[in-house]
Amino acid sequence: MPQLIVTDRGGTEHVIEVNGSGSMMEVIRDHGISDLTALCGGCCACATCHVYIDETSADKLPAISDDENALLDGSMHRNSTSRLSCQLSMAQVPDGMRVVVAPED
């Protein structure tokens, strides 16, 4: 079973066994990591599911969309590997990918 490794805002690492598909945001939320609030429910209308992708994996993901890019531009904590986890399908995420939940804006 593929794994997603998530570091929450407190620095705790969570190894999630991914069973099925869906978005990265859904997987993180469904595993009880409450730092990722995902207020819009995955509609790409906020940036409360902002994560940092491990630099070694960032180039393995699909390109960022214009909508996602615009939302991330509004974050004070954006960096070169910032993504909205609601926009990443687990079918496209490599096994063992590491992500960090970004600070809250």
PDB file of C-alpha atoms in Angstrom:
ATOM      1  CA  MET A   1       0.000   0.000   0.000  1.00  0.00           C
ATOM      2  CA  PRO A   2       1.459   3.420  -0.914  1.00  0.00           C
ATOM      3  CA  GLN A   3       2.504   5.797   1.844  1.00  0.00           C
ATOM      4  CA  LEU A   4       2.273   9.539   2.308  1.00  0.00           C
ATOM      5  CA  ILE A   5       4.483  11.039   5.005  1.00  0.00           C
ATOM      6  CA  VAL A   6       3.047  14.225   6.506  1.00  0.00           C
ATOM      7  CA  THR A   7       4.700  16.530   9.030  1.00  0.00           C
ATOM      8  CA  ASP A   8       2.190  18.623  10.935  1.00  0.00           C
ATOM      9  CA  ARG A   9       2.783  22.165  12.208  1.00  0.00           C
ATOM     10  CA  GLY A  10       4.045  20.849  15.529  1.00  0.00           C
ATOM     11  CA  GLY A  11       6.760  18.804  13.800  1.00  0.00           C
ATOM     12  CA  THR A  12       5.135  15.401  14.324  1.00  0.00           C
ATOM     13  CA  GLU A  13       5.564  13.033  11.403  1.00  0.00           C
ATOM     14  CA  HIS A  14       2.578  10.917  10.356  1.00  0.00           C
ATOM     15  CA  VAL A  15       3.012   7.942   8.036  1.00  0.00           C
ATOM     16  CA  ILE A  16      -0.275   7.400   6.246  1.00  0.00           C
ATOM     17  CA  GLU A  17      -1.056   4.185   4.418  1.00  0.00           C
ATOM     18  CA  VAL A  18      -3.047   5.352   1.407  1.00  0.00           C
ATOM     19  CA  ASN A  19      -5.938   3.048   0.651  1.00  0.00           C
ATOM     20  CA  GLY A  20      -7.722   4.149  -2.477  1.00  0.00           C
ATOM     21  CA  SER A  21      -7.671   7.408  -4.344  1.00  0.00           C
ATOM     22  CA  GLY A  22      -8.921  10.930  -3.823  1.00  0.00           C
ATOM     23  CA  SER A  23      -6.997  14.093  -3.208  1.00  0.00           C
ATOM     24  CA  MET A  24      -4.025  14.511  -0.915  1.00  0.00           C
ATOM     25  CA  MET A  25      -6.133  16.924   1.133  1.00  0.00           C
ATOM     26  CA  GLU A  26      -8.799  14.257   1.690  1.00  0.00           C
ATOM     27  CA  VAL A  27      -6.221  11.684   2.757  1.00  0.00           C
ATOM     28  CA  ILE A  28      -4.574  14.082   5.232  1.00  0.00           C
ATOM     29  CA  ARG A  29      -7.907  15.290   6.625  1.00  0.00           C
ATOM     30  CA  ASP A  30      -9.363  11.784   6.882  1.00  0.00           C
ATOM     31  CA  HIS A  31      -6.365  10.704   8.954  1.00  0.00           C
ATOM     32  CA  GLY A  32      -7.102  13.319  11.602  1.00  0.00           C
ATOM     33  CA  ILE A  33      -4.373  15.863  10.916  1.00  0.00           C
ATOM     34  CA  SER A  34      -6.358  18.899  12.001  1.00  0.00           C
ATOM     35  CA  ASP A  35      -3.701  21.479  11.034  1.00  0.00           C
ATOM     36  CA  LEU A  36      -4.999  21.187   7.489  1.00  0.00           C
ATOM     37  CA  THR A  37      -8.407  22.835   7.762  1.00  0.00           C
ATOM     38  CA  ALA A  38      -9.414  22.682   4.071  1.00  0.00           C
ATOM     39  CA  LEU A  39     -12.253  25.146   4.581  1.00  0.00           C
ATOM     40  CA  CYS A  40     -13.527  25.044   1.001  1.00  0.00           C
ATOM     41  CA  GLY A  41     -13.652  21.248   0.973  1.00  0.00           C
ATOM     42  CA  GLY A  42     -11.372  20.895  -2.015  1.00  0.00           C
ATOM     43  CA  CYS A  43     -12.936  23.400  -4.421  1.00  0.00           C
ATOM     44  CA  CYS A  44      -9.709  25.379  -4.967  1.00  0.00           C
ATOM     45  CA  ALA A  45     -11.315  28.435  -3.377  1.00  0.00           C
ATOM     46  CA  CYS A  46      -9.015  29.009  -0.392  1.00  0.00           C
ATOM     47  CA  ALA A  47      -5.484  28.067   0.594  1.00  0.00           C
ATOM     48  CA  THR A  48      -6.155  26.337   3.919  1.00  0.00           C
ATOM     49  CA  CYS A  49      -4.803  23.030   2.563  1.00  0.00           C
ATOM     50  CA  HIS A  50      -1.400  24.561   1.716  1.00  0.00           C
ATOM     51  CA  VAL A  51       1.495  22.119   1.982  1.00  0.00           C
ATOM     52  CA  TYR A  52       5.182  22.093   1.132  1.00  0.00           C
ATOM     53  CA  ILE A  53       6.228  19.216  -1.099  1.00  0.00           C
ATOM     54  CA  ASP A  54       9.601  17.605  -0.500  1.00  0.00           C
ATOM     55  CA  GLU A  55      12.033  19.077  -3.047  1.00  0.00           C
ATOM     56  CA  THR A  56      13.052  15.639  -4.315  1.00  0.00           C
ATOM     57  CA  SER A  57       9.444  14.895  -5.335  1.00  0.00           C
ATOM     58  CA  ALA A  58       8.077  18.281  -6.383  1.00  0.00           C
ATOM     59  CA  ASP A  59       9.010  17.850 -10.044  1.00  0.00           C
ATOM     60  CA  LYS A  60       7.138  14.524 -10.218  1.00  0.00           C
ATOM     61  CA  LEU A  61       3.766  16.236  -9.785  1.00  0.00           C
ATOM     62  CA  PRO A  62       1.568  17.799 -12.477  1.00  0.00           C
ATOM     63  CA  ALA A  63       2.123  21.468 -13.188  1.00  0.00           C
ATOM     64  CA  ILE A  64       0.378  23.992 -10.977  1.00  0.00           C
ATOM     65  CA  SER A  65      -2.833  25.453 -12.425  1.00  0.00           C
ATOM     66  CA  ASP A  66      -3.477  29.178 -12.792  1.00  0.00           C
ATOM     67  CA  ASP A  67      -6.166  29.049 -10.081  1.00  0.00           C
ATOM     68  CA  GLU A  68      -3.911  27.230  -7.630  1.00  0.00           C
ATOM     69  CA  ASN A  69      -1.056  29.615  -8.397  1.00  0.00           C
ATOM     70  CA  ALA A  70      -3.273  32.652  -7.772  1.00  0.00           C
ATOM     71  CA  LEU A  71      -4.452  31.335  -4.397  1.00  0.00           C
ATOM     72  CA  LEU A  72      -0.913  30.534  -3.297  1.00  0.00           C
ATOM     73  CA  ASP A  73       0.191  34.040  -4.290  1.00  0.00           C
ATOM     74  CA  GLY A  74      -1.991  35.296  -1.445  1.00  0.00           C
ATOM     75  CA  SER A  75      -0.061  33.282   1.152  1.00  0.00           C
ATOM     76  CA  MET A  76       2.649  34.912   3.247  1.00  0.00           C
ATOM     77  CA  HIS A  77       4.248  31.466   3.558  1.00  0.00           C
ATOM     78  CA  ARG A  78       4.538  30.442  -0.083  1.00  0.00           C
ATOM     79  CA  ASN A  79       7.799  28.868  -1.163  1.00  0.00           C
ATOM     80  CA  SER A  80       9.106  27.147  -4.281  1.00  0.00           C
ATOM     81  CA  THR A  81       7.446  23.812  -3.412  1.00  0.00           C
ATOM     82  CA  SER A  82       4.092  25.150  -2.183  1.00  0.00           C
ATOM     83  CA  ARG A  83       1.003  23.354  -3.435  1.00  0.00           C
ATOM     84  CA  LEU A  84      -2.652  23.105  -2.480  1.00  0.00           C
ATOM     85  CA  SER A  85      -3.181  19.524  -1.385  1.00  0.00           C
ATOM     86  CA  CYS A  86      -6.771  19.588  -2.701  1.00  0.00           C
ATOM     87  CA  GLN A  87      -5.371  19.888  -6.215  1.00  0.00           C
ATOM     88  CA  LEU A  88      -3.159  16.801  -6.009  1.00  0.00           C
ATOM     89  CA  SER A  89      -4.697  13.458  -6.840  1.00  0.00           C
ATOM     90  CA  MET A  90      -3.176  10.601  -4.862  1.00  0.00           C
ATOM     91  CA  ALA A  91      -3.041   8.689  -8.158  1.00  0.00           C
ATOM     92  CA  GLN A  92      -0.348  11.189  -9.235  1.00  0.00           C
ATOM     93  CA  VAL A  93       1.598  11.241  -5.959  1.00  0.00           C
ATOM     94  CA  PRO A  94       4.678   9.000  -5.752  1.00  0.00           C
ATOM     95  CA  ASP A  95       4.844   6.420  -2.972  1.00  0.00           C
ATOM     96  CA  GLY A  96       6.683   7.756   0.079  1.00  0.00           C
ATOM     97  CA  MET A  97       6.210  11.423  -0.777  1.00  0.00           C
ATOM     98  CA  ARG A  98       6.914  13.764   2.117  1.00  0.00           C
ATOM     99  CA  VAL A  99       4.875  16.907   2.730  1.00  0.00           C
ATOM    100  CA  VAL A 100       4.807  19.514   5.473  1.00  0.00           C
ATOM    101  CA  VAL A 101       1.641  21.376   6.421  1.00  0.00           C
ATOM    102  CA  ALA A 102       2.390  25.054   5.799  1.00  0.00           C
ATOM    103  CA  PRO A 103       1.920  27.659   8.547  1.00  0.00           C
ATOM    104  CA  GLU A 104      -1.523  29.200   8.788  1.00  0.00           C
ATOM    105  CA  ASP A 105      -2.017  32.565   7.089  1.00  0.00           C
TER     106      ASP A 105
END
